[in-house]
Amino acid sequence: GAVVSQHPSRVICKSGTSVKIECRSLDFQATTMFWYRQFPKQSLMLMATSNEGSKATYEQGVEKDKFLINHASLTLSTLTVTSAHPEDSSFYICSASRGAKMNTEAFFGQGTRLTVV
Amino acid sequence: AQSVTQPDIHITVSEGASLELRCNYSYGATPYLFWYVQSPGQGLQLLLKYFSGDTLVQGIKGFEAEFKRSQSSFNLRKPSVHWSDAAEYFCAVGAGNQFYFGTGTSLTVIP
C-alpha cells in the first residue's frame, strides 16, 4: 500500500507556542488530505479536509484560526496548532487519499502525540 | 446522516478462539466500508475494504468481513486469534469524500 509519513511522532511544547505537524504522501499524489484528532480511548474525530491548492474545510466546532491547515502540494499538508494550550494535547492523525471520491482508500500516517505543558 | 456504531467497546478472547467484531452503519446509499486496526500510539492500518461485488471480503492477517445490506452490518471475523491481534479496531464508512469512524472496539487476547 501507499505510504504516508507524519512528522514529528511526538512533540512537547510550552503553552502559548505554536507547533507544526507535517503529513507527506511518499509515493503517490494525494488529492485530498484529512486531519483527525483522537482522544484517549476514543475514536477519530475529523477536524478538517484539505484539497491541494484550496482552503481547508473545517468540521463544525473546529477553530480554523487555531488549527491552521495548509495543503501546498500534492504530497504535503501541514497542521499548525497556534497558541497551544494544555487542552490541545492529543493524538493527531493525518490521512491522504489519491482520489476525490471515496472509491479510493485513505492511507494514514502514524500519528503525532502532542503534549502542551 | 451517516453514522457508524460498534456496539462492543471491549472484547476479550482466548488465543486460538474465533473472533467477531460488530459494526453497523447508517447511510442512505451503498456505502464504502472499511476496517482499520490501530496499535497503541500508532496510526491506522487498513485490514480490508468493501466497495462492491462479493459481500464476503478477505483482508490481511487472516481477517474477513461480510457486508449484509439487510442488516446494515459489516462485521469483522477471524477464525483463530493470535496474541498479536490485540489492538483497537475501527469500522469506517466512506461517504462522499469523508470517512466516518465508529468508536472502536478494544481487543484483548489472553493466553
GROMACS .gro file of C-alpha atoms in nm:
model
  228
    1GLY     CA    1   0.000   0.000   0.000
    2ALA     CA    2   0.091   0.364  -0.023
    3VAL     CA    3   0.295   0.531   0.249
    4VAL     CA    4   0.202   0.840   0.444
    5SER     CA    5   0.466   0.986   0.670
    6GLN     CA    6   0.373   1.209   0.958
    7HIS     CA    7   0.631   1.415   1.146
    8PRO     CA    8   0.704   1.453   1.428
    9SER     CA    9   0.573   1.143   1.601
   10ARG     CA   10   0.594   1.314   1.939
   11VAL     CA   11   0.624   1.677   2.038
   12ILE     CA   12   0.618   1.861   2.367
   13CYS     CA   13   0.569   2.234   2.360
   14LYS     CA   14   0.511   2.515   2.604
   15SER     CA   15   0.171   2.670   2.643
   16GLY     CA   16   0.131   2.967   2.411
   17THR     CA   17   0.368   2.845   2.144
   18SER     CA   18   0.280   2.706   1.802
   19VAL     CA   19   0.350   2.359   1.669
   20LYS     CA   20   0.358   2.241   1.310
   21ILE     CA   21   0.282   1.883   1.210
   22GLU     CA   22   0.367   1.759   0.862
   23CYS     CA   23   0.191   1.494   0.661
   24ARG     CA   24   0.357   1.366   0.346
   25SER     CA   25   0.245   1.113   0.091
   26LEU     CA   26   0.570   0.947  -0.007
   27ASP     CA   27   0.484   0.750  -0.318
   28PHE     CA   28   0.163   0.895  -0.452
   29GLN     CA   29  -0.007   1.224  -0.513
   30ALA     CA   30  -0.272   1.298  -0.255
   31THR     CA   31  -0.562   1.489  -0.394
   32THR     CA   32  -0.720   1.512  -0.054
   33MET     CA   33  -0.577   1.502   0.295
   34PHE     CA   34  -0.764   1.468   0.618
   35TRP     CA   35  -0.671   1.569   0.970
   36TYR     CA   36  -0.810   1.386   1.269
   37ARG     CA   37  -0.784   1.425   1.641
   38GLN     CA   38  -0.809   1.130   1.874
   39PHE     CA   39  -0.865   1.148   2.247
   40PRO     CA   40  -0.757   0.859   2.469
   41LYS     CA   41  -0.972   0.552   2.424
   42GLN     CA   42  -1.190   0.730   2.173
   43SER     CA   43  -1.246   0.726   1.802
   44LEU     CA   44  -1.103   0.960   1.545
   45MET     CA   45  -1.268   1.296   1.512
   46LEU     CA   46  -1.237   1.456   1.171
   47MET     CA   47  -1.107   1.807   1.209
   48ALA     CA   48  -1.074   1.920   0.851
   49THR     CA   49  -1.045   1.813   0.490
   50SER     CA   50  -0.796   1.979   0.262
   51ASN     CA   51  -0.760   1.969  -0.112
   52GLU     CA   52  -0.440   2.073  -0.277
   53GLY     CA   53  -0.433   2.441  -0.361
   54SER     CA   54  -0.754   2.534  -0.188
   55LYS     CA   55  -0.867   2.627   0.159
   56ALA     CA   56  -0.937   2.353   0.405
   57THR     CA   57  -1.292   2.265   0.500
   58TYR     CA   58  -1.327   2.252   0.875
   59GLU     CA   59  -1.576   2.044   1.068
   60GLN     CA   60  -1.823   2.215   1.292
   61GLY     CA   61  -1.670   2.319   1.620
   62VAL     CA   62  -1.310   2.317   1.497
   63GLU     CA   63  -1.145   2.657   1.520
   64LYS     CA   64  -0.985   2.730   1.186
   65ASP     CA   65  -0.776   3.011   1.329
   66LYS     CA   66  -0.632   2.781   1.589
   67PHE     CA   67  -0.573   2.480   1.369
   68LEU     CA   68  -0.417   2.615   1.051
   69ILE     CA   69  -0.406   2.372   0.764
   70ASN     CA   70  -0.202   2.419   0.451
   71HIS     CA   71  -0.203   2.182   0.155
   72ALA     CA   72   0.050   2.348  -0.068
   73SER     CA   73   0.136   2.049  -0.282
   74LEU     CA   74   0.000   1.710  -0.378
   75THR     CA   75   0.237   1.542  -0.135
   76LEU     CA   76   0.238   1.770   0.168
   77SER     CA   77  -0.014   1.903   0.412
   78THR     CA   78   0.065   2.075   0.739
   79LEU     CA   79  -0.136   2.132   1.054
   80THR     CA   80  -0.023   2.416   1.277
   81VAL     CA   81  -0.162   2.434   1.626
   82THR     CA   82  -0.135   2.801   1.715
   83SER     CA   83  -0.106   2.935   2.069
   84ALA     CA   84  -0.127   2.585   2.205
   85HIS     CA   85  -0.289   2.517   2.540
   86PRO     CA   86  -0.286   2.204   2.754
   87GLU     CA   87  -0.635   2.113   2.632
   88ASP     CA   88  -0.490   2.083   2.281
   89SER     CA   89  -0.284   1.789   2.398
   90SER     CA   90  -0.398   1.496   2.192
   91PHE     CA   91  -0.308   1.245   1.925
   92TYR     CA   92  -0.332   1.394   1.578
   93ILE     CA   93  -0.351   1.172   1.271
   94CYS     CA   94  -0.348   1.263   0.906
   95SER     CA   95  -0.463   1.060   0.612
   96ALA     CA   96  -0.421   1.105   0.241
   97SER     CA   97  -0.641   0.994  -0.043
   98ARG     CA   98  -0.545   0.950  -0.406
   99GLY     CA   99  -0.879   1.044  -0.544
  100ALA     CA  100  -1.155   1.289  -0.491
  101LYS     CA  101  -1.413   1.019  -0.437
  102MET     CA  102  -1.434   0.755  -0.170
  103ASN     CA  103  -1.387   0.472  -0.415
  104THR     CA  104  -1.026   0.512  -0.325
  105GLU     CA  105  -0.897   0.440   0.018
  106ALA     CA  106  -0.720   0.674   0.252
  107PHE     CA  107  -0.378   0.597   0.389
  108PHE     CA  108  -0.297   0.701   0.741
  109GLY     CA  109   0.012   0.848   0.895
  110GLN     CA  110   0.149   0.707   1.217
  111GLY     CA  111   0.013   0.997   1.421
  112THR     CA  112   0.164   1.276   1.631
  113ARG     CA  113   0.137   1.282   2.006
  114LEU     CA  114   0.120   1.647   2.112
  115THR     CA  115   0.171   1.738   2.473
  116VAL     CA  116   0.133   2.100   2.577
  117VAL     CA  117   0.286   2.186   2.914
  118ALA     CA  118  -2.677   1.150   0.846
  119GLN     CA  119  -2.403   0.897   0.826
  120SER     CA  120  -2.307   0.708   1.138
  121VAL     CA  121  -2.116   0.402   1.240
  122THR     CA  122  -2.186   0.200   1.551
  123GLN     CA  123  -1.954  -0.050   1.711
  124PRO     CA  124  -2.163  -0.194   1.994
  125ASP     CA  125  -1.877  -0.363   2.175
  126ILE     CA  126  -1.636  -0.127   2.346
  127HIS     CA  127  -1.410  -0.405   2.465
  128ILE     CA  128  -1.380  -0.775   2.384
  129THR     CA  129  -1.159  -1.038   2.542
  130VAL     CA  130  -1.090  -1.367   2.366
  131SER     CA  131  -0.855  -1.654   2.425
  132GLU     CA  132  -0.574  -1.712   2.182
  133GLY     CA  133  -0.685  -1.954   1.916
  134ALA     CA  134  -1.052  -1.874   1.961
  135SER     CA  135  -1.266  -1.722   1.689
  136LEU     CA  136  -1.347  -1.354   1.682
  137GLU     CA  137  -1.630  -1.141   1.554
  138LEU     CA  138  -1.638  -0.764   1.587
  139ARG     CA  139  -1.966  -0.597   1.511
  140CYS     CA  140  -2.023  -0.291   1.300
  141ASN     CA  141  -2.349  -0.129   1.197
  142TYR     CA  142  -2.380   0.173   0.975
  143SER     CA  143  -2.637   0.423   0.872
  144TYR     CA  144  -2.606   0.562   0.523
  145GLY     CA  145  -2.856   0.643   0.252
  146ALA     CA  146  -2.672   0.490  -0.040
  147THR     CA  147  -2.442   0.196  -0.095
  148PRO     CA  148  -2.155   0.261   0.141
  149TYR     CA  149  -1.788   0.211   0.109
  150LEU     CA  150  -1.689   0.017   0.420
  151PHE     CA  151  -1.355  -0.027   0.588
  152TRP     CA  152  -1.198  -0.194   0.887
  153TYR     CA  153  -0.881  -0.049   1.036
  154VAL     CA  154  -0.658  -0.167   1.318
  155GLN     CA  155  -0.461   0.059   1.547
  156SER     CA  156  -0.182  -0.050   1.778
  157PRO     CA  157  -0.109   0.172   2.081
  158GLY     CA  158   0.043   0.505   1.980
  159GLN     CA  159   0.029   0.418   1.614
  160GLY     CA  160  -0.168   0.523   1.310
  161LEU     CA  161  -0.429   0.312   1.141
  162GLN     CA  162  -0.365   0.015   0.919
  163LEU     CA  163  -0.625  -0.097   0.668
  164LEU     CA  164  -0.740  -0.455   0.722
  165LEU     CA  165  -0.994  -0.475   0.443
  166LYS     CA  166  -1.250  -0.278   0.250
  167TYR     CA  167  -1.576  -0.328   0.065
  168PHE     CA  168  -1.675  -0.122  -0.233
  169SER     CA  169  -1.896  -0.355  -0.435
  170GLY     CA  170  -1.923  -0.711  -0.560
  171ASP     CA  171  -1.874  -1.014  -0.339
  172THR     CA  172  -2.012  -0.937   0.003
  173LEU     CA  173  -1.753  -1.152   0.177
  174VAL     CA  174  -1.426  -0.964   0.176
  175GLN     CA  175  -1.087  -1.108   0.260
  176GLY     CA  176  -0.826  -0.890   0.422
  177ILE     CA  177  -0.479  -0.907   0.564
  178LYS     CA  178  -0.370  -1.104   0.870
  179GLY     CA  179  -0.641  -1.365   0.817
  180PHE     CA  180  -0.933  -1.127   0.870
  181GLU     CA  181  -1.254  -1.127   0.671
  182ALA     CA  182  -1.573  -0.924   0.682
  183GLU     CA  183  -1.919  -0.973   0.544
  184PHE     CA  184  -2.140  -0.694   0.414
  185LYS     CA  185  -2.507  -0.753   0.488
  186ARG     CA  186  -2.718  -0.483   0.336
  187SER     CA  187  -3.040  -0.605   0.501
  188GLN     CA  188  -2.882  -0.567   0.842
  189SER     CA  189  -2.669  -0.261   0.763
  190SER     CA  190  -2.378  -0.451   0.905
  191PHE     CA  191  -2.016  -0.515   0.819
  192ASN     CA  192  -1.885  -0.749   1.087
  193LEU     CA  193  -1.520  -0.842   1.107
  194ARG     CA  194  -1.421  -1.203   1.172
  195LYS     CA  195  -1.116  -1.413   1.226
  196PRO     CA  196  -1.130  -1.789   1.280
  197SER     CA  197  -0.831  -1.811   1.514
  198VAL     CA  198  -0.698  -1.513   1.705
  199HIS     CA  199  -0.329  -1.462   1.771
  200TRP     CA  200  -0.184  -1.268   2.065
  201SER     CA  201  -0.053  -1.009   1.819
  202ASP     CA  202  -0.409  -0.925   1.719
  203ALA     CA  203  -0.460  -0.736   2.045
  204ALA     CA  204  -0.530  -0.380   1.935
  205GLU     CA  205  -0.804  -0.127   1.873
  206TYR     CA  206  -1.029  -0.194   1.574
  207PHE     CA  207  -1.224   0.073   1.391
  208CYS     CA  208  -1.501   0.033   1.141
  209ALA     CA  209  -1.548   0.320   0.898
  210VAL     CA  210  -1.789   0.431   0.631
  211GLY     CA  211  -1.674   0.627   0.331
  212ALA     CA  212  -1.938   0.876   0.229
  213GLY     CA  213  -1.872   1.139  -0.030
  214ASN     CA  214  -1.514   1.231   0.032
  215GLN     CA  215  -1.506   1.166   0.404
  216PHE     CA  216  -1.466   0.886   0.649
  217TYR     CA  217  -1.692   0.833   0.943
  218PHE     CA  218  -1.545   0.615   1.214
  219GLY     CA  219  -1.705   0.406   1.480
  220THR     CA  220  -1.594   0.446   1.838
  221GLY     CA  221  -1.372   0.142   1.816
  222THR     CA  222  -1.352  -0.198   1.981
  223SER     CA  223  -1.057  -0.278   2.201
  224LEU     CA  224  -0.946  -0.639   2.169
  225THR     CA  225  -0.761  -0.820   2.446
  226VAL     CA  226  -0.618  -1.164   2.377
  227ILE     CA  227  -0.548  -1.390   2.671
  228PRO     CA  228  -0.314  -1.689   2.655
   0.00000   0.00000   0.00000
